[in-house]
PDB file of C-alpha atoms and ligand atoms in Angstrom:
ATOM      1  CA  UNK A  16      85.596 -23.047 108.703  1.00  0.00           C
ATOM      2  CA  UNK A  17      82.331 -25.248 107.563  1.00  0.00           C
ATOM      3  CA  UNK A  18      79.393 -24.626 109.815  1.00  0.00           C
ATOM      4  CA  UNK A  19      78.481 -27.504 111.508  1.00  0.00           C
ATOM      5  CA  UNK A  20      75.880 -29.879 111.057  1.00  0.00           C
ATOM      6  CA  UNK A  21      72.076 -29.187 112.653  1.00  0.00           C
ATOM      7  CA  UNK A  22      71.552 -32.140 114.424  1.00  0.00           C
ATOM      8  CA  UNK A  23      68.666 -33.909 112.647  1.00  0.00           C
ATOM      9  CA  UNK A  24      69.088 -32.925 109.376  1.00  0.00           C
ATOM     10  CA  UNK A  25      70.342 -34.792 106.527  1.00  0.00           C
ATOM     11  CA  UNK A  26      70.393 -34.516 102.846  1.00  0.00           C
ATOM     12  CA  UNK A  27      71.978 -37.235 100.020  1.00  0.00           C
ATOM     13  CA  UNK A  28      72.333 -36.398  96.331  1.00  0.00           C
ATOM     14  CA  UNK A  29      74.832 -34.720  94.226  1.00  0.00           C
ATOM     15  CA  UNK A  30      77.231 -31.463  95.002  1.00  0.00           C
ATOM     16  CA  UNK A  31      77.499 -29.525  98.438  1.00  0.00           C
ATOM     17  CA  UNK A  32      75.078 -29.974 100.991  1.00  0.00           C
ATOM     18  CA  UNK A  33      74.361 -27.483 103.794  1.00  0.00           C
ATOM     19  CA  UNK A  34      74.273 -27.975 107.626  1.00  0.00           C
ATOM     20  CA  UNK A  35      70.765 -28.566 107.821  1.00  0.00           C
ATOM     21  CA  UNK A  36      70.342 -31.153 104.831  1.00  0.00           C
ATOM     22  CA  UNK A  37      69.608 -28.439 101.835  1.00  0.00           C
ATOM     23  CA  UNK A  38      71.607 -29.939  98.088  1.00  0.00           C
ATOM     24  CA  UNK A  39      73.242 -26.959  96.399  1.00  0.00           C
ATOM     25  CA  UNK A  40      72.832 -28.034  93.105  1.00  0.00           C
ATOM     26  CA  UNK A  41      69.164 -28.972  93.964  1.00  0.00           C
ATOM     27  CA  UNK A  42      68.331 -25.102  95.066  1.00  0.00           C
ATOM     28  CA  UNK A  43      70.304 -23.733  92.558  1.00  0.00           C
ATOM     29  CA  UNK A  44      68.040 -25.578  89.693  1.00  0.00           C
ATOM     30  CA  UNK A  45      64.401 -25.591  91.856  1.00  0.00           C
ATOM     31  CA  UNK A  46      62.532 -22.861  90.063  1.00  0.00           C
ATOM     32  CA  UNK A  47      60.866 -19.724  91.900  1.00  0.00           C
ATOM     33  CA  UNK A  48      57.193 -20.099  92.450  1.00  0.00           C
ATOM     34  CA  UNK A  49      54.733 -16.657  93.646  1.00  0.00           C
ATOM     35  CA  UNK A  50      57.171 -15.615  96.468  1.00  0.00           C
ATOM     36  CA  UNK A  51      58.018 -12.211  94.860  1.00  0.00           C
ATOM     37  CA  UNK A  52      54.348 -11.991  94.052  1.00  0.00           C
ATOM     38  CA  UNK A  53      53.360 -12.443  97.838  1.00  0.00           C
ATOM     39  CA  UNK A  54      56.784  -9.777  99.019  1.00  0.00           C
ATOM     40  CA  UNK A  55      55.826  -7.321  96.345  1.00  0.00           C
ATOM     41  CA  UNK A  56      52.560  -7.396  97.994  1.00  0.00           C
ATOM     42  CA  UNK A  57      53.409  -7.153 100.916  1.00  0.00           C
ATOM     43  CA  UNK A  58      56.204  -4.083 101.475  1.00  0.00           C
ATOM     44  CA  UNK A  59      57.083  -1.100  99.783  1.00  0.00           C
ATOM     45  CA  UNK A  60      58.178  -1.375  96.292  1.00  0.00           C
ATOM     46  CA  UNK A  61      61.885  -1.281  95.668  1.00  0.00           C
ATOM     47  CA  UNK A  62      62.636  -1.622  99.598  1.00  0.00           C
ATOM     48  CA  UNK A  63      65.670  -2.534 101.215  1.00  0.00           C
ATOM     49  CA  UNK A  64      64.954  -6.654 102.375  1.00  0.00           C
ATOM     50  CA  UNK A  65      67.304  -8.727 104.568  1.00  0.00           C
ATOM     51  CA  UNK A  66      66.835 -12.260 103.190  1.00  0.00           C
ATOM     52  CA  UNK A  67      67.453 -14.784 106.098  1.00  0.00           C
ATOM     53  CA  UNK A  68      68.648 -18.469 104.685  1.00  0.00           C
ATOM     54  CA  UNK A  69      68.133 -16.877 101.254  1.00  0.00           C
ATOM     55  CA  UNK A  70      69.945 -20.110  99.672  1.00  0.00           C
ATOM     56  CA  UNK A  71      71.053 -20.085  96.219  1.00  0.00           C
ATOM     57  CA  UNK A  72      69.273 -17.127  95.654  1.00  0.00           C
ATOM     58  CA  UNK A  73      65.829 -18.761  93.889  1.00  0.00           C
ATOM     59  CA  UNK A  74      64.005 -16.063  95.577  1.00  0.00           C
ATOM     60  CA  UNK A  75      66.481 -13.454  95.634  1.00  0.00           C
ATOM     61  CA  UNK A  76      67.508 -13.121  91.655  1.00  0.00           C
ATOM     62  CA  UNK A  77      63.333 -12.232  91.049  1.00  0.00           C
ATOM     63  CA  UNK A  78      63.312  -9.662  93.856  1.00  0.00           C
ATOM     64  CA  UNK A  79      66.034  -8.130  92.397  1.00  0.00           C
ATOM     65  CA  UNK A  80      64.842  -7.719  88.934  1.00  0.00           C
ATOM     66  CA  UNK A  81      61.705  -6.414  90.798  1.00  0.00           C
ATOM     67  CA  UNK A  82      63.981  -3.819  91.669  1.00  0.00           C
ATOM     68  CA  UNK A  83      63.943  -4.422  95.287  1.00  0.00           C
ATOM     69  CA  UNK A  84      67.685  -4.495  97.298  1.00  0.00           C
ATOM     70  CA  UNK A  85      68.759  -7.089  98.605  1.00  0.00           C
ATOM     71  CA  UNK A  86      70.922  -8.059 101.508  1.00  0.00           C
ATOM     72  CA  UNK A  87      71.043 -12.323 101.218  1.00  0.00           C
ATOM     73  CA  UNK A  88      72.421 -14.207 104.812  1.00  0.00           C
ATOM     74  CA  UNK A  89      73.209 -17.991 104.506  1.00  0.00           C
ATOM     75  CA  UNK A  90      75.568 -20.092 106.844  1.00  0.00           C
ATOM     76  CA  UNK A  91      76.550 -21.853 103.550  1.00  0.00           C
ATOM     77  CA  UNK A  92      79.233 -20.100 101.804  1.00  0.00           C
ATOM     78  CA  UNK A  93      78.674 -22.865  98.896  1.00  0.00           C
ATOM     79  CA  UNK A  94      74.886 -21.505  98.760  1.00  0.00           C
ATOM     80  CA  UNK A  95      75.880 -17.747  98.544  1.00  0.00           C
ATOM     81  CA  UNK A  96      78.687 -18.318  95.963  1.00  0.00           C
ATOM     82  CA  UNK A  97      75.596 -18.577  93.473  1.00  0.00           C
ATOM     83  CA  UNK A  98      74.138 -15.126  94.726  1.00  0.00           C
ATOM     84  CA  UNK A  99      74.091 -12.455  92.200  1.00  0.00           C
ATOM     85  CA  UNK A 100      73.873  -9.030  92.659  1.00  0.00           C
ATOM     86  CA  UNK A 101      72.912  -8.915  96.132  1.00  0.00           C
ATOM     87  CA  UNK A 102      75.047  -8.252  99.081  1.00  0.00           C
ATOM     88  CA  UNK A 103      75.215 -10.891 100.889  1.00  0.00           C
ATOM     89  CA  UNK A 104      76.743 -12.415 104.412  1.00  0.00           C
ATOM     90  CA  UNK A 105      77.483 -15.816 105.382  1.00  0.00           C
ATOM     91  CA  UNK A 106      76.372 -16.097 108.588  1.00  0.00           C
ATOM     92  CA  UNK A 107      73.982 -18.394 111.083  1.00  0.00           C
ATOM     93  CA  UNK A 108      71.015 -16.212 111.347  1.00  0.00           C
ATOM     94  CA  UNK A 109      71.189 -16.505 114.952  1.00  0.00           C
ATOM     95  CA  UNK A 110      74.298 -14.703 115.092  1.00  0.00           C
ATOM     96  CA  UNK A 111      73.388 -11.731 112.609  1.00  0.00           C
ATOM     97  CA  UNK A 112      74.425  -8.596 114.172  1.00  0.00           C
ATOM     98  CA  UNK A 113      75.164  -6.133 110.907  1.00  0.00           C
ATOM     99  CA  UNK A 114      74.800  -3.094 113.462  1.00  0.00           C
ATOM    100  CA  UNK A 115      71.510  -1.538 110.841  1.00  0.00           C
ATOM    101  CA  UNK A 116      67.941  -2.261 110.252  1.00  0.00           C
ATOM    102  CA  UNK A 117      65.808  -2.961 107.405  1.00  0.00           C
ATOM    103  CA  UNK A 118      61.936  -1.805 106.011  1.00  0.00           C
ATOM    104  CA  UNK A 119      61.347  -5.373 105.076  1.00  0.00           C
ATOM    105  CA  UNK A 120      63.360  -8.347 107.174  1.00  0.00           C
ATOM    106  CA  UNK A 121      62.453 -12.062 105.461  1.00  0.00           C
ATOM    107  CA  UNK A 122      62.069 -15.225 107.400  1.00  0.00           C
ATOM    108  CA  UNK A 123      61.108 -17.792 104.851  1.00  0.00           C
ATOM    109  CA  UNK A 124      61.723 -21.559 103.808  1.00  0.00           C
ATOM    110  CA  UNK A 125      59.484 -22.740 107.631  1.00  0.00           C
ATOM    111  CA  UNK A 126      63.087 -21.444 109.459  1.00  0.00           C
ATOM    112  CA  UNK A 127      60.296 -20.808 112.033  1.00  0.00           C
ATOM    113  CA  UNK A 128      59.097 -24.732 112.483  1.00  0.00           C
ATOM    114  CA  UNK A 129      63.346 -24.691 114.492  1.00  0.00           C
ATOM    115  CA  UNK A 130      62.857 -27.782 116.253  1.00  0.00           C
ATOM    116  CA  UNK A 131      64.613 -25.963 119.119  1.00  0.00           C
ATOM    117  CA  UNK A 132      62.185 -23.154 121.093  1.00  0.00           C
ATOM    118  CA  UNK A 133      65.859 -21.414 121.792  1.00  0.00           C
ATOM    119  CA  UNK A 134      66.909 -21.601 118.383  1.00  0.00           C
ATOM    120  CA  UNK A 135      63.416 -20.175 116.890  1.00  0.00           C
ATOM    121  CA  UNK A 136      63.329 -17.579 119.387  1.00  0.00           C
ATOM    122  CA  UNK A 137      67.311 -16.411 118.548  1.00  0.00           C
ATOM    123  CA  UNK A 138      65.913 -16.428 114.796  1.00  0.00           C
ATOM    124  CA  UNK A 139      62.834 -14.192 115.706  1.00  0.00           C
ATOM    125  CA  UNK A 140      65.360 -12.221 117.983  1.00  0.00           C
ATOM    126  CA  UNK A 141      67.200 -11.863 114.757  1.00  0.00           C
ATOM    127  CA  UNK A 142      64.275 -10.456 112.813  1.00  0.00           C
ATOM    128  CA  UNK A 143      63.531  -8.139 115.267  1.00  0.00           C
ATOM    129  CA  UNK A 144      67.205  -6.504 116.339  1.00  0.00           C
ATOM    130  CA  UNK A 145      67.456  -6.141 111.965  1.00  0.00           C
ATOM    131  CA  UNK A 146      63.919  -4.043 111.982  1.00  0.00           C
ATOM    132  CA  UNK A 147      63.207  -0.578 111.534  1.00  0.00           C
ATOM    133  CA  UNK A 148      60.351   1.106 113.732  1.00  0.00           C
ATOM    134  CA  UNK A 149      58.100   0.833 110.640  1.00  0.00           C
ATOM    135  CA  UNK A 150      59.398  -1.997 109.304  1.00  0.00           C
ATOM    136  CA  UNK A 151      57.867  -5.792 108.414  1.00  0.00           C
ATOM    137  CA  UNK A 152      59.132  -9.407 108.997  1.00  0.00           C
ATOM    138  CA  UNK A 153      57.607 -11.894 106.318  1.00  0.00           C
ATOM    139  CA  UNK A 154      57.298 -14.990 107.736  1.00  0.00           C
ATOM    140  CA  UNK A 155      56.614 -18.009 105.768  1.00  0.00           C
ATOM    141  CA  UNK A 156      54.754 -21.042 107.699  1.00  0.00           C
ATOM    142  CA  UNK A 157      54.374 -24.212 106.939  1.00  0.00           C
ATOM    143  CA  UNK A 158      50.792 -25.294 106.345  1.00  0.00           C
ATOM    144  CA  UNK A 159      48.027 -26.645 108.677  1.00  0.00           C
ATOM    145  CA  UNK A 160      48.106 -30.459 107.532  1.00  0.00           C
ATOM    146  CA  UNK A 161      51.641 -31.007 106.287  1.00  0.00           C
ATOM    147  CA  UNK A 162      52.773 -33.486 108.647  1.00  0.00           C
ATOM    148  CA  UNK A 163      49.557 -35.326 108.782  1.00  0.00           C
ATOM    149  CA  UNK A 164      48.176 -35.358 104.483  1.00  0.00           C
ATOM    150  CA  UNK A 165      51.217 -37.295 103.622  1.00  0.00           C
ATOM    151  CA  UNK A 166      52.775 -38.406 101.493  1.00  0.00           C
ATOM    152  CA  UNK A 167      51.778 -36.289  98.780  1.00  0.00           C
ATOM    153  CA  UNK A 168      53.681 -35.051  95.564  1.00  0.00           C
ATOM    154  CA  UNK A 169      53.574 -32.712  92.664  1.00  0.00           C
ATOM    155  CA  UNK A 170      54.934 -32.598  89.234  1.00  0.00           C
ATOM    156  CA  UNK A 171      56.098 -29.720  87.783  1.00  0.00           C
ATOM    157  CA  UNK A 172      55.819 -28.737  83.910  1.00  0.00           C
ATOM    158  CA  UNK A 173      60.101 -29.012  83.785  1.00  0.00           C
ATOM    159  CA  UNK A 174      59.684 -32.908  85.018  1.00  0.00           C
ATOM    160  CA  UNK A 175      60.811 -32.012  88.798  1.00  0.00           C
ATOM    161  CA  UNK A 176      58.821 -34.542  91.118  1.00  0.00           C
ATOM    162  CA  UNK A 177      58.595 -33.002  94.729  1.00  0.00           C
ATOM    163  CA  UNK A 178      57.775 -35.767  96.924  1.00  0.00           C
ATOM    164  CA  UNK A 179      57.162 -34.856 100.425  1.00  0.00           C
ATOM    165  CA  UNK A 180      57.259 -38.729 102.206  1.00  0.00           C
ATOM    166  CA  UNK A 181      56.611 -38.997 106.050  1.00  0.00           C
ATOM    167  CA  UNK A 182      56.774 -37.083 109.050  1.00  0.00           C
ATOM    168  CA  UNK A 183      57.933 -39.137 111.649  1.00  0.00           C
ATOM    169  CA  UNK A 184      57.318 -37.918 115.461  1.00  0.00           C
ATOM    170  CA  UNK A 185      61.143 -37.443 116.641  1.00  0.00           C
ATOM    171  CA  UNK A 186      59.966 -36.490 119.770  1.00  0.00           C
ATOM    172  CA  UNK A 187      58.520 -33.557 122.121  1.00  0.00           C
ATOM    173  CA  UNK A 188      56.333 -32.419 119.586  1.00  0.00           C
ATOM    174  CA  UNK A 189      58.803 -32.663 116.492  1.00  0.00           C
ATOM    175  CA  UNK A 190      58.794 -34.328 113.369  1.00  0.00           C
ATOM    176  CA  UNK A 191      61.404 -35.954 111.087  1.00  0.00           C
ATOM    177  CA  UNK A 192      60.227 -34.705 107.804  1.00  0.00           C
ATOM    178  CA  UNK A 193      61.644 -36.279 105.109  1.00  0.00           C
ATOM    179  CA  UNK A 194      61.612 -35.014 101.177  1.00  0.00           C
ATOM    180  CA  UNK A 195      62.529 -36.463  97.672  1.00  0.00           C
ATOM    181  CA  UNK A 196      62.736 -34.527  94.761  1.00  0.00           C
ATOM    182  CA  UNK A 197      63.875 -36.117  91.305  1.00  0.00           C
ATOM    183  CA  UNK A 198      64.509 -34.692  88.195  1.00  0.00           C
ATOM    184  CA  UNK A 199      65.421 -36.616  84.697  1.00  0.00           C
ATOM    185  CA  UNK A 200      68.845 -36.629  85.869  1.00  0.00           C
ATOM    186  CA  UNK A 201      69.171 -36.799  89.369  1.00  0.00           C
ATOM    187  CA  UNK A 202      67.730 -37.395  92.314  1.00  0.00           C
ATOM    188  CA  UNK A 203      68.379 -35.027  95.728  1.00  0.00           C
ATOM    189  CA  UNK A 204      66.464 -36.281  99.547  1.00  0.00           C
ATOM    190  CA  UNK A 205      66.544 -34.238 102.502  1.00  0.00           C
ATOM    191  CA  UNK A 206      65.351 -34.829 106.288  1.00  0.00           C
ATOM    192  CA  UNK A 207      64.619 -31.962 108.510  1.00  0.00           C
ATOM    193  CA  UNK A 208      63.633 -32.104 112.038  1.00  0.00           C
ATOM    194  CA  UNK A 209      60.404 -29.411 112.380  1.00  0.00           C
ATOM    195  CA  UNK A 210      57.817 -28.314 114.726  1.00  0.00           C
ATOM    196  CA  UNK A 211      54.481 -27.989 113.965  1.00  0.00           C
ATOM    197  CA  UNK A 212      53.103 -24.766 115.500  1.00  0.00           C
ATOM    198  CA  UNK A 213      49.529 -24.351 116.458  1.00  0.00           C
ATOM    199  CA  UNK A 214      48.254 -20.430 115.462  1.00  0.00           C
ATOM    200  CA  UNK A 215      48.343 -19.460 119.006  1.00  0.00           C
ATOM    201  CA  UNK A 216      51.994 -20.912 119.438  1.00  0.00           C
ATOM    202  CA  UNK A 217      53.275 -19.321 116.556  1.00  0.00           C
ATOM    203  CA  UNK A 218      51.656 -16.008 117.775  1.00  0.00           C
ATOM    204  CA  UNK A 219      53.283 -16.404 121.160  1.00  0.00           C
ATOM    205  CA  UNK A 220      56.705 -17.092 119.886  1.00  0.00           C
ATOM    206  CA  UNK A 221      56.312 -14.257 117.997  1.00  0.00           C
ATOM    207  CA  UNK A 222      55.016 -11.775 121.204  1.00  0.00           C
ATOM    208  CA  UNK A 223      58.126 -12.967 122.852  1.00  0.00           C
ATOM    209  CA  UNK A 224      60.357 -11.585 120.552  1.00  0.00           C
ATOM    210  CA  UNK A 225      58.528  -8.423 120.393  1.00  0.00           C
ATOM    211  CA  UNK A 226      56.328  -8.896 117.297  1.00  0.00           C
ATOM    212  CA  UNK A 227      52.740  -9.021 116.652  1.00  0.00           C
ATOM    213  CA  UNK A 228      50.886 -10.506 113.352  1.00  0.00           C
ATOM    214  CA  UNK A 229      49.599  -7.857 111.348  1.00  0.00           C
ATOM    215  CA  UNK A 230      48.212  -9.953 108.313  1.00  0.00           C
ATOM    216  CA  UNK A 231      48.155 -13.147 106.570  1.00  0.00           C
ATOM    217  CA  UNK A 232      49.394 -12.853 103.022  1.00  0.00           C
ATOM    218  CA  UNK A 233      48.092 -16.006 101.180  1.00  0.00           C
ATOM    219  CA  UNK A 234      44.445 -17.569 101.378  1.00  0.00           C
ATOM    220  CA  UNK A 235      46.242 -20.845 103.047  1.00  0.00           C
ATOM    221  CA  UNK A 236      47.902 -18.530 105.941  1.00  0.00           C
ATOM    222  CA  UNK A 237      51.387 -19.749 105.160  1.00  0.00           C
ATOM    223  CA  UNK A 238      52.688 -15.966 104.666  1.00  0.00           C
ATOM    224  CA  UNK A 239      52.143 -13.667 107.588  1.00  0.00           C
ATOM    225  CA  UNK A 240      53.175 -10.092 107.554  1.00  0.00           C
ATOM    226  CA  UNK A 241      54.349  -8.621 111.297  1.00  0.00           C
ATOM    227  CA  UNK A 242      55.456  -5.474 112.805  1.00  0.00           C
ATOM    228  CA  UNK A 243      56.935  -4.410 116.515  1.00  0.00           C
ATOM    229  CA  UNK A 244      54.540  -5.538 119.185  1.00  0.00           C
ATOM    230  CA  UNK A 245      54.519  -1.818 119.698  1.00  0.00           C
ATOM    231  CA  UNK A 246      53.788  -0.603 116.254  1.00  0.00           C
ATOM    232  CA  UNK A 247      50.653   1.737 115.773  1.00  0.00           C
ATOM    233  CA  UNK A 248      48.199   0.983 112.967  1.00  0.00           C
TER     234      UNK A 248
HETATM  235  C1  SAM B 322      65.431 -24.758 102.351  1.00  0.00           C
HETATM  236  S1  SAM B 322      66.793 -23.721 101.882  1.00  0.00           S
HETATM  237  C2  SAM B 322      65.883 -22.399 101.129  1.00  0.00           C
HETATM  238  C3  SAM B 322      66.709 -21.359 100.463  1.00  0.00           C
HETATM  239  C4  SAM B 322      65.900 -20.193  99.906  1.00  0.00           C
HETATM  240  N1  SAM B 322      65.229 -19.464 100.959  1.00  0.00           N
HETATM  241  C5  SAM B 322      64.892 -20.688  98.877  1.00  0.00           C
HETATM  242  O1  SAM B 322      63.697 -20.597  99.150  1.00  0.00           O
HETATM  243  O2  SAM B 322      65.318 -21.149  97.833  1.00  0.00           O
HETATM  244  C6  SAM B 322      67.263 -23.090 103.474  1.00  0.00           C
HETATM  245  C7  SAM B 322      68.536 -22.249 103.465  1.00  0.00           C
HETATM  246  O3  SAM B 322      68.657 -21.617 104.719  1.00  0.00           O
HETATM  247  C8  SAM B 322      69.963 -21.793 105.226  1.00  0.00           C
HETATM  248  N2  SAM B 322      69.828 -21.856 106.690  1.00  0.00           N
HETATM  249  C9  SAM B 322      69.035 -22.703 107.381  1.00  0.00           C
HETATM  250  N3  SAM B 322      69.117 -22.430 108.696  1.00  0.00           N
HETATM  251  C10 SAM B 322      69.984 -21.404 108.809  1.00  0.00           C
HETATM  252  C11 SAM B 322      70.471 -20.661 109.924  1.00  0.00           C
HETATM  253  N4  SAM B 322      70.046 -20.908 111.158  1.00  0.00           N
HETATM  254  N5  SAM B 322      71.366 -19.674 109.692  1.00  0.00           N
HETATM  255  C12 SAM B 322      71.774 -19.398 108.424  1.00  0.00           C
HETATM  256  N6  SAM B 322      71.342 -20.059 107.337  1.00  0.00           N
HETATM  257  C13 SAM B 322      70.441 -21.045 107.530  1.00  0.00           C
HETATM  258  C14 SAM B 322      70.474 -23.070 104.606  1.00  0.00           C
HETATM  259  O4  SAM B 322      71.880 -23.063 104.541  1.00  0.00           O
HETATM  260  C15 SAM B 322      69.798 -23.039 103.249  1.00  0.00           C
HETATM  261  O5  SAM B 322      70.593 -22.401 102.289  1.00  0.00           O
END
């Protein structure tokens, strides 16, 4: 049975699109940028990592030739159908329950910003039930101005324009954030509802659920490393 649709989200262009507005075809083609730089940093080389909304696999095909294992989760059974070599699971994150844990447990693509406290904190919850007592949870933020320096756009050398448009307050703190990106030959849009999170409200979301930052990751604190609340060191 199709997932259902995340109220808020939208995408338009061609192929499959996902319950909360991603383009198949559009992940599929988007090329990788430093994530596997920033992981490899980050954990244990050739570690075990449960991807979270891992997609089409844009980060997970570099990890793997890294020679990292991967276990890739998507509720889009269209997105992991293009996943190679990793095990994968099409679930909603929310739901994950696959009874082990993890050195490394991935939370990427601003899953985080969940317009819904509930549904961020069952995502965190996620992270954390999936974690071994040693283990780390890369979270990827969005940045400190996105919803305000807008719009703004870059062009990439293979002649993909990523436009991000307007934020528009939806309400309670949330933003309709909508996104272009156009290519020679076609054109994909998508609208996501997200909520900006201060520092300190991203740090208490995270307590709740039992984890605690234990480093940034990039100069522009979009990647943060964390570790059970509990965790010496
Ligand atoms: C923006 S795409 C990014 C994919 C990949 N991480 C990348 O960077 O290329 C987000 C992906 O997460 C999946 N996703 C979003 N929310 C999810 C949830 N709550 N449970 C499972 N999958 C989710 C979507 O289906 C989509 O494939």
């Amino acid at each position: 049975m199709e997932p259902r649709k995340r109220a808020g989200h939208r995408g338009t262009g061609p192929g499959a699109i996902t319950p909360d507005g991603c383009a198949v075809e559009l992940y599929a083609r988007l090329p990788c940028g430093a994530e596997p730089d920033i992981v490899a940093g980050a954990v244990p080389a050739g570690a075990h990592i449960l991807e979270l909304g891992c997609g089409a696999g844009r980060v997970t095909h570099p990890l793997l030739a890294r020679g990292f294992t991967v276990t890739a989760v998507d509720e889009s059974r269209e997105m992991l159908d293009r996943v190679r070599g990793a095990r994968t699971r099409c679930s909603p994150i929310e739901d994950l329950d696959l009874g082990e844990t993890f050195e490394v447990v991935m939370l990427a693509s601003f899953l985080v910003h969940a317009a819904d406290a509930g549904t961020r904190q069952a995502l965190l919850r996620t992270c954390v039930r999936h974690l071994a007592r040693d283990g780390r949870v890369l979270i990827q933020r969005e940045g400190e101005d996105w919803h305000t320096n807008l719009p703004r756009e870059r062009v990439d050398a293979g002649g993909l324009t990523v436009r991000i448009v307007s934020a528009e307050p939806a309400g309670d703190g949330v933003n309709s954030v909508h996104a272009e990106y156009v290519f020679p030959d076609a054109t994909w849009t998508q609208t996501v509802l997200s909520r900006p999170l201060t520092k300190q409200q991203f740090e208490d979301a995270l307590a709740e659920a039992g984890l605690r930052v234990d480093r940034c990751l990039t100069a522009d604190r979009t990647w943060v490393r964390a570790v059970h609340a509990d965790a010496g060191g």
